[in-house]
Amino acid sequence: MTMRFTLPDGSERAVTVRYALNAGYAGRDTAQVQHHVDELAELGVPAPRRIPTLYPLSASLVGRPEVVQVAHAKTSGEAEWALVVGEDDVLLTAACDHTDRALEVHGVAWSKQSAPDLLGDVAWPLREIEDELDRFTLKAWVRHGDTEQLIQDGTLAQLLPPSYWLKELGDRLVPGTVLLSGTIPMIAGVDQFADAWRVELTDPRGLTSRVVYSIEQLAPAWD
């Protein structure tokens, strides 16, 4: 899959995706991360062996579909940033990790292999924005019918920075690799099992990278 991004200067960059990695439990506040792990454990989601963790995915899951087809009603997205490793530099863009929540209780890695990683339309060269990353905002909305609600609202200061992953993974981040950051908390009381998702990553000057898609539930299996 070749992904195309619009850069802040209006030019276009194309990167052919070869590998995909999803970070998990990657918040900077370790106490909050452990609280999240404990909450998920109460729902039956297995705790990771280490924090943060990393899930390798099939590169075929990375894309920008307008419609995500799912097998049942218990799937949802997660607002994230993504690193896209090019031949000569690294880009940062918005991302949404769509996940099968029913399958998640049997294995997080399996759940992430069951739905796509969606990337934003705009990307920033990482070297040009590293000093201001914590001021980037990350938000997500869900739509139920004609009603849209804010479900995630935070900044990149809540997540481990790209520099952490660049240092930890080193030569593993070869050209064509896409790394998703892990997500920020969801707003309590908002139904994540929605008809559509919208994610926005916005820099301090107001430039925004967006992911927008709707959900289509497929017909039941003939079994």
PDB file of C-alpha atoms in Angstrom:
ATOM      1  CA  MET A   1       0.000   0.000   0.000  1.00  0.00           C
ATOM      2  CA  THR A   2       1.358   3.409  -0.986  1.00  0.00           C
ATOM      3  CA  MET A   3       0.110   6.215   1.263  1.00  0.00           C
ATOM      4  CA  ARG A   4       0.153   9.835   0.132  1.00  0.00           C
ATOM      5  CA  PHE A   5       0.323  12.779   2.528  1.00  0.00           C
ATOM      6  CA  THR A   6       0.067  16.540   2.142  1.00  0.00           C
ATOM      7  CA  LEU A   7       2.912  18.349   3.933  1.00  0.00           C
ATOM      8  CA  PRO A   8       2.569  21.776   5.616  1.00  0.00           C
ATOM      9  CA  ASP A   9       4.147  23.518   2.597  1.00  0.00           C
ATOM     10  CA  GLY A  10       1.492  22.032   0.288  1.00  0.00           C
ATOM     11  CA  SER A  11       3.759  19.456  -1.317  1.00  0.00           C
ATOM     12  CA  GLU A  12       2.882  15.762  -1.431  1.00  0.00           C
ATOM     13  CA  ARG A  13       4.850  12.818  -0.082  1.00  0.00           C
ATOM     14  CA  ALA A  14       4.282   9.160  -0.944  1.00  0.00           C
ATOM     15  CA  VAL A  15       5.462   6.297   1.285  1.00  0.00           C
ATOM     16  CA  THR A  16       5.015   2.597   0.519  1.00  0.00           C
ATOM     17  CA  VAL A  17       4.039   0.810   3.726  1.00  0.00           C
ATOM     18  CA  ARG A  18       5.988  -2.402   4.413  1.00  0.00           C
ATOM     19  CA  TYR A  19       5.624  -2.891   8.163  1.00  0.00           C
ATOM     20  CA  ALA A  20       3.137  -1.810  10.828  1.00  0.00           C
ATOM     21  CA  LEU A  21       3.582  -1.563  14.593  1.00  0.00           C
ATOM     22  CA  ASN A  22       0.985  -0.603  17.213  1.00  0.00           C
ATOM     23  CA  ALA A  23       2.160   0.684  20.572  1.00  0.00           C
ATOM     24  CA  GLY A  24      -0.025   0.047  23.581  1.00  0.00           C
ATOM     25  CA  TYR A  25      -0.213   1.241  27.180  1.00  0.00           C
ATOM     26  CA  ALA A  26       2.025   4.101  26.098  1.00  0.00           C
ATOM     27  CA  GLY A  27       0.937   6.977  28.322  1.00  0.00           C
ATOM     28  CA  ARG A  28       3.583   9.064  30.097  1.00  0.00           C
ATOM     29  CA  ASP A  29       1.709   8.848  33.409  1.00  0.00           C
ATOM     30  CA  THR A  30       2.622   5.324  34.525  1.00  0.00           C
ATOM     31  CA  ALA A  31       0.112   5.348  37.398  1.00  0.00           C
ATOM     32  CA  GLN A  32      -2.701   6.180  34.980  1.00  0.00           C
ATOM     33  CA  VAL A  33      -1.512   3.454  32.599  1.00  0.00           C
ATOM     34  CA  GLN A  34      -1.541   0.872  35.397  1.00  0.00           C
ATOM     35  CA  HIS A  35      -5.033   1.994  36.390  1.00  0.00           C
ATOM     36  CA  HIS A  36      -6.138   1.450  32.781  1.00  0.00           C
ATOM     37  CA  VAL A  37      -4.559  -2.026  32.760  1.00  0.00           C
ATOM     38  CA  ASP A  38      -6.437  -2.879  35.972  1.00  0.00           C
ATOM     39  CA  GLU A  39      -9.731  -1.589  34.517  1.00  0.00           C
ATOM     40  CA  LEU A  40      -9.301  -3.703  31.394  1.00  0.00           C
ATOM     41  CA  ALA A  41      -8.408  -6.744  33.478  1.00  0.00           C
ATOM     42  CA  GLU A  42     -11.777  -6.422  35.228  1.00  0.00           C
ATOM     43  CA  LEU A  43     -13.394  -6.611  31.774  1.00  0.00           C
ATOM     44  CA  GLY A  44     -11.433  -9.733  30.950  1.00  0.00           C
ATOM     45  CA  VAL A  45      -8.728  -8.144  28.778  1.00  0.00           C
ATOM     46  CA  PRO A  46      -5.367  -9.865  29.443  1.00  0.00           C
ATOM     47  CA  ALA A  47      -2.700  -7.623  31.001  1.00  0.00           C
ATOM     48  CA  PRO A  48       0.437  -7.066  28.913  1.00  0.00           C
ATOM     49  CA  ARG A  49       3.721  -8.696  29.947  1.00  0.00           C
ATOM     50  CA  ARG A  50       5.437  -5.306  29.792  1.00  0.00           C
ATOM     51  CA  ILE A  51       4.500  -1.630  29.648  1.00  0.00           C
ATOM     52  CA  PRO A  52       4.624  -0.046  27.135  1.00  0.00           C
ATOM     53  CA  THR A  53       4.043  -2.868  24.710  1.00  0.00           C
ATOM     54  CA  LEU A  54       4.257  -3.237  20.949  1.00  0.00           C
ATOM     55  CA  TYR A  55       2.135  -5.265  18.535  1.00  0.00           C
ATOM     56  CA  PRO A  56       3.439  -6.063  15.027  1.00  0.00           C
ATOM     57  CA  LEU A  57       0.647  -5.952  12.436  1.00  0.00           C
ATOM     58  CA  SER A  58       0.236  -6.863   8.815  1.00  0.00           C
ATOM     59  CA  ALA A  59       1.097  -3.905   6.594  1.00  0.00           C
ATOM     60  CA  SER A  60      -2.083  -4.665   4.642  1.00  0.00           C
ATOM     61  CA  LEU A  61      -4.088  -3.255   7.564  1.00  0.00           C
ATOM     62  CA  VAL A  62      -2.733   0.280   7.061  1.00  0.00           C
ATOM     63  CA  GLY A  63      -4.847   2.520   4.841  1.00  0.00           C
ATOM     64  CA  ARG A  64      -7.351   5.319   4.518  1.00  0.00           C
ATOM     65  CA  PRO A  65     -10.741   3.693   3.818  1.00  0.00           C
ATOM     66  CA  GLU A  66     -13.896   5.786   3.948  1.00  0.00           C
ATOM     67  CA  VAL A  67     -15.829   2.768   5.271  1.00  0.00           C
ATOM     68  CA  VAL A  68     -14.597   0.137   7.714  1.00  0.00           C
ATOM     69  CA  GLN A  69     -16.523  -3.142   7.473  1.00  0.00           C
ATOM     70  CA  VAL A  70     -16.874  -5.084  10.719  1.00  0.00           C
ATOM     71  CA  ALA A  71     -18.367  -8.412  11.769  1.00  0.00           C
ATOM     72  CA  HIS A  72     -20.384  -7.156  14.744  1.00  0.00           C
ATOM     73  CA  ALA A  73     -21.328  -4.075  16.766  1.00  0.00           C
ATOM     74  CA  LYS A  74     -18.543  -4.205  19.396  1.00  0.00           C
ATOM     75  CA  THR A  75     -15.725  -2.452  17.556  1.00  0.00           C
ATOM     76  CA  SER A  76     -14.350   1.048  18.013  1.00  0.00           C
ATOM     77  CA  GLY A  77     -11.505   3.379  17.148  1.00  0.00           C
ATOM     78  CA  GLU A  78      -8.715   5.027  19.140  1.00  0.00           C
ATOM     79  CA  ALA A  79      -7.253   8.480  18.463  1.00  0.00           C
ATOM     80  CA  GLU A  80      -3.486   8.266  18.004  1.00  0.00           C
ATOM     81  CA  TRP A  81      -0.537   9.748  16.193  1.00  0.00           C
ATOM     82  CA  ALA A  82       1.531   7.712  13.740  1.00  0.00           C
ATOM     83  CA  LEU A  83       5.126   7.827  12.601  1.00  0.00           C
ATOM     84  CA  VAL A  84       5.628   7.077   8.927  1.00  0.00           C
ATOM     85  CA  VAL A  85       9.251   6.257   8.123  1.00  0.00           C
ATOM     86  CA  GLY A  86      10.371   7.427   4.689  1.00  0.00           C
ATOM     87  CA  GLU A  87      13.643   6.931   2.859  1.00  0.00           C
ATOM     88  CA  ASP A  88      15.196  10.160   4.159  1.00  0.00           C
ATOM     89  CA  ASP A  89      13.015  11.337   7.027  1.00  0.00           C
ATOM     90  CA  VAL A  90      10.154  10.514   9.374  1.00  0.00           C
ATOM     91  CA  LEU A  91       6.637  11.951   9.121  1.00  0.00           C
ATOM     92  CA  LEU A  92       4.030  12.432  11.849  1.00  0.00           C
ATOM     93  CA  THR A  93       0.326  12.157  11.058  1.00  0.00           C
ATOM     94  CA  ALA A  94      -3.049  11.515  12.698  1.00  0.00           C
ATOM     95  CA  ALA A  95      -4.152   7.917  13.112  1.00  0.00           C
ATOM     96  CA  CYS A  96      -7.043   5.811  14.320  1.00  0.00           C
ATOM     97  CA  ASP A  97      -6.532   2.235  15.480  1.00  0.00           C
ATOM     98  CA  HIS A  98      -9.854   0.464  14.931  1.00  0.00           C
ATOM     99  CA  THR A  99     -10.172  -2.518  17.272  1.00  0.00           C
ATOM    100  CA  ASP A 100     -12.465  -5.481  17.835  1.00  0.00           C
ATOM    101  CA  ARG A 101     -13.449  -5.135  21.511  1.00  0.00           C
ATOM    102  CA  ALA A 102     -15.126  -8.552  21.682  1.00  0.00           C
ATOM    103  CA  LEU A 103     -11.956 -10.238  20.447  1.00  0.00           C
ATOM    104  CA  GLU A 104      -9.788  -8.085  22.730  1.00  0.00           C
ATOM    105  CA  VAL A 105     -10.693 -10.179  25.785  1.00  0.00           C
ATOM    106  CA  HIS A 106      -9.099 -13.205  24.080  1.00  0.00           C
ATOM    107  CA  GLY A 107      -5.935 -11.347  23.051  1.00  0.00           C
ATOM    108  CA  VAL A 108      -5.089  -7.716  22.331  1.00  0.00           C
ATOM    109  CA  ALA A 109      -2.766  -8.659  19.484  1.00  0.00           C
ATOM    110  CA  TRP A 110      -5.559 -10.661  17.821  1.00  0.00           C
ATOM    111  CA  SER A 111      -8.020  -7.790  18.185  1.00  0.00           C
ATOM    112  CA  LYS A 112      -5.657  -5.377  16.475  1.00  0.00           C
ATOM    113  CA  GLN A 113      -5.163  -7.763  13.546  1.00  0.00           C
ATOM    114  CA  SER A 114      -8.906  -7.785  12.903  1.00  0.00           C
ATOM    115  CA  ALA A 115      -9.423  -4.157  11.837  1.00  0.00           C
ATOM    116  CA  PRO A 116      -7.483  -1.414  10.031  1.00  0.00           C
ATOM    117  CA  ASP A 117      -5.078   1.292  11.126  1.00  0.00           C
ATOM    118  CA  LEU A 118      -6.234   4.484   9.413  1.00  0.00           C
ATOM    119  CA  LEU A 119      -3.820   7.345   8.709  1.00  0.00           C
ATOM    120  CA  GLY A 120      -4.472  11.062   8.331  1.00  0.00           C
ATOM    121  CA  ASP A 121      -4.345  13.195   5.206  1.00  0.00           C
ATOM    122  CA  VAL A 122      -1.753  15.747   6.394  1.00  0.00           C
ATOM    123  CA  ALA A 123       1.711  14.868   7.742  1.00  0.00           C
ATOM    124  CA  TRP A 124       4.528  16.888   9.286  1.00  0.00           C
ATOM    125  CA  PRO A 125       8.261  16.167   8.878  1.00  0.00           C
ATOM    126  CA  LEU A 126       9.140  15.166  12.431  1.00  0.00           C
ATOM    127  CA  ARG A 127      12.426  17.084  12.527  1.00  0.00           C
ATOM    128  CA  GLU A 128      10.527  20.352  11.947  1.00  0.00           C
ATOM    129  CA  ILE A 129       8.118  19.958  14.885  1.00  0.00           C
ATOM    130  CA  GLU A 130       9.930  17.991  17.597  1.00  0.00           C
ATOM    131  CA  ASP A 131      10.217  21.011  19.911  1.00  0.00           C
ATOM    132  CA  GLU A 132       6.468  21.678  19.880  1.00  0.00           C
ATOM    133  CA  LEU A 133       4.946  18.198  19.867  1.00  0.00           C
ATOM    134  CA  ASP A 134       3.512  18.490  23.374  1.00  0.00           C
ATOM    135  CA  ARG A 135       1.390  21.408  22.168  1.00  0.00           C
ATOM    136  CA  PHE A 136      -0.303  19.337  19.452  1.00  0.00           C
ATOM    137  CA  THR A 137      -3.900  18.479  20.310  1.00  0.00           C
ATOM    138  CA  LEU A 138      -5.470  15.073  19.679  1.00  0.00           C
ATOM    139  CA  LYS A 139      -9.249  14.721  19.551  1.00  0.00           C
ATOM    140  CA  ALA A 140     -11.828  12.190  18.415  1.00  0.00           C
ATOM    141  CA  TRP A 141     -15.557  12.308  17.810  1.00  0.00           C
ATOM    142  CA  VAL A 142     -18.076   9.491  17.379  1.00  0.00           C
ATOM    143  CA  ARG A 143     -21.316   9.725  15.449  1.00  0.00           C
ATOM    144  CA  HIS A 144     -24.535   7.913  16.336  1.00  0.00           C
ATOM    145  CA  GLY A 145     -27.120   8.590  13.661  1.00  0.00           C
ATOM    146  CA  ASP A 146     -27.094  12.362  13.142  1.00  0.00           C
ATOM    147  CA  THR A 147     -25.488  13.134  16.521  1.00  0.00           C
ATOM    148  CA  GLU A 148     -21.739  13.609  16.924  1.00  0.00           C
ATOM    149  CA  GLN A 149     -20.034  13.582  20.342  1.00  0.00           C
ATOM    150  CA  LEU A 150     -16.498  14.312  21.485  1.00  0.00           C
ATOM    151  CA  ILE A 151     -15.037  11.080  22.920  1.00  0.00           C
ATOM    152  CA  GLN A 152     -11.323  11.872  23.264  1.00  0.00           C
ATOM    153  CA  ASP A 153      -9.661  15.217  23.985  1.00  0.00           C
ATOM    154  CA  GLY A 154      -6.014  15.627  24.914  1.00  0.00           C
ATOM    155  CA  THR A 155      -2.523  16.565  23.809  1.00  0.00           C
ATOM    156  CA  LEU A 156       0.555  14.634  22.738  1.00  0.00           C
ATOM    157  CA  ALA A 157       2.054  15.434  26.143  1.00  0.00           C
ATOM    158  CA  GLN A 158      -0.062  12.553  27.485  1.00  0.00           C
ATOM    159  CA  LEU A 159       1.735   9.964  25.332  1.00  0.00           C
ATOM    160  CA  LEU A 160       5.299   8.734  25.098  1.00  0.00           C
ATOM    161  CA  PRO A 161       6.986  10.935  22.467  1.00  0.00           C
ATOM    162  CA  PRO A 162       8.228   9.770  19.070  1.00  0.00           C
ATOM    163  CA  SER A 163      11.805  10.138  20.365  1.00  0.00           C
ATOM    164  CA  TYR A 164      11.154   7.297  22.842  1.00  0.00           C
ATOM    165  CA  TRP A 165      10.232   4.886  20.070  1.00  0.00           C
ATOM    166  CA  LEU A 166      13.006   6.055  17.742  1.00  0.00           C
ATOM    167  CA  LYS A 167      15.532   5.335  20.496  1.00  0.00           C
ATOM    168  CA  GLU A 168      13.993   2.043  21.653  1.00  0.00           C
ATOM    169  CA  LEU A 169      13.457   0.549  18.200  1.00  0.00           C
ATOM    170  CA  GLY A 170      16.425   2.029  16.372  1.00  0.00           C
ATOM    171  CA  ASP A 171      17.221   0.121  13.168  1.00  0.00           C
ATOM    172  CA  ARG A 172      13.907  -1.728  13.385  1.00  0.00           C
ATOM    173  CA  LEU A 173      12.209   1.422  12.054  1.00  0.00           C
ATOM    174  CA  VAL A 174      13.240   0.808   8.458  1.00  0.00           C
ATOM    175  CA  PRO A 175      11.774   2.843   5.575  1.00  0.00           C
ATOM    176  CA  GLY A 176       8.175   1.855   5.021  1.00  0.00           C
ATOM    177  CA  THR A 177       7.431   1.293   8.712  1.00  0.00           C
ATOM    178  CA  VAL A 178       4.312   2.809  10.297  1.00  0.00           C
ATOM    179  CA  LEU A 179       4.182   3.057  14.100  1.00  0.00           C
ATOM    180  CA  LEU A 180       0.988   4.012  15.942  1.00  0.00           C
ATOM    181  CA  SER A 181       1.407   5.668  19.325  1.00  0.00           C
ATOM    182  CA  GLY A 182      -1.213   4.173  21.587  1.00  0.00           C
ATOM    183  CA  THR A 183      -4.150   6.284  22.656  1.00  0.00           C
ATOM    184  CA  ILE A 184      -5.392   8.791  25.223  1.00  0.00           C
ATOM    185  CA  PRO A 185      -8.314   8.162  27.627  1.00  0.00           C
ATOM    186  CA  MET A 186     -11.897   8.175  26.405  1.00  0.00           C
ATOM    187  CA  ILE A 187     -14.465  10.500  27.943  1.00  0.00           C
ATOM    188  CA  ALA A 188     -16.629   8.626  30.426  1.00  0.00           C
ATOM    189  CA  GLY A 189     -20.226   8.040  29.424  1.00  0.00           C
ATOM    190  CA  VAL A 190     -19.737   8.366  25.658  1.00  0.00           C
ATOM    191  CA  ASP A 191     -20.679   5.251  23.669  1.00  0.00           C
ATOM    192  CA  GLN A 192     -17.619   4.156  21.691  1.00  0.00           C
ATOM    193  CA  PHE A 193     -19.591   1.689  19.559  1.00  0.00           C
ATOM    194  CA  ALA A 194     -20.537   4.229  16.932  1.00  0.00           C
ATOM    195  CA  ASP A 195     -21.658   4.622  13.324  1.00  0.00           C
ATOM    196  CA  ALA A 196     -18.613   6.744  12.440  1.00  0.00           C
ATOM    197  CA  TRP A 197     -15.316   8.078  13.816  1.00  0.00           C
ATOM    198  CA  ARG A 198     -13.411  11.322  13.257  1.00  0.00           C
ATOM    199  CA  VAL A 199      -9.895  11.968  14.591  1.00  0.00           C
ATOM    200  CA  GLU A 200      -8.013  15.273  14.402  1.00  0.00           C
ATOM    201  CA  LEU A 201      -4.366  15.988  15.194  1.00  0.00           C
ATOM    202  CA  THR A 202      -3.732  19.761  15.205  1.00  0.00           C
ATOM    203  CA  ASP A 203      -0.477  21.707  15.476  1.00  0.00           C
ATOM    204  CA  PRO A 204      -0.055  25.000  17.420  1.00  0.00           C
ATOM    205  CA  ARG A 205      -0.703  27.032  14.252  1.00  0.00           C
ATOM    206  CA  GLY A 206      -4.033  25.316  13.540  1.00  0.00           C
ATOM    207  CA  LEU A 207      -2.990  22.931  10.759  1.00  0.00           C
ATOM    208  CA  THR A 208      -4.964  19.694  11.140  1.00  0.00           C
ATOM    209  CA  SER A 209      -4.501  16.118   9.998  1.00  0.00           C
ATOM    210  CA  ARG A 210      -7.802  14.191   9.863  1.00  0.00           C
ATOM    211  CA  VAL A 211      -9.068  10.639   9.789  1.00  0.00           C
ATOM    212  CA  VAL A 212     -12.774  10.278   8.943  1.00  0.00           C
ATOM    213  CA  TYR A 213     -14.621   7.032   8.313  1.00  0.00           C
ATOM    214  CA  SER A 214     -17.951   5.298   8.838  1.00  0.00           C
ATOM    215  CA  ILE A 215     -18.680   1.778  10.093  1.00  0.00           C
ATOM    216  CA  GLU A 216     -20.598  -0.859   8.136  1.00  0.00           C
ATOM    217  CA  GLN A 217     -21.664  -4.006   9.964  1.00  0.00           C
ATOM    218  CA  LEU A 218     -21.658  -7.026   7.681  1.00  0.00           C
ATOM    219  CA  ALA A 219     -24.414  -9.644   7.483  1.00  0.00           C
ATOM    220  CA  PRO A 220     -24.117 -12.623   9.863  1.00  0.00           C
ATOM    221  CA  ALA A 221     -22.218 -15.713   8.779  1.00  0.00           C
ATOM    222  CA  TRP A 222     -24.167 -18.656   7.351  1.00  0.00           C
ATOM    223  CA  ASP A 223     -23.372 -21.175  10.044  1.00  0.00           C
TER     224      ASP A 223
END
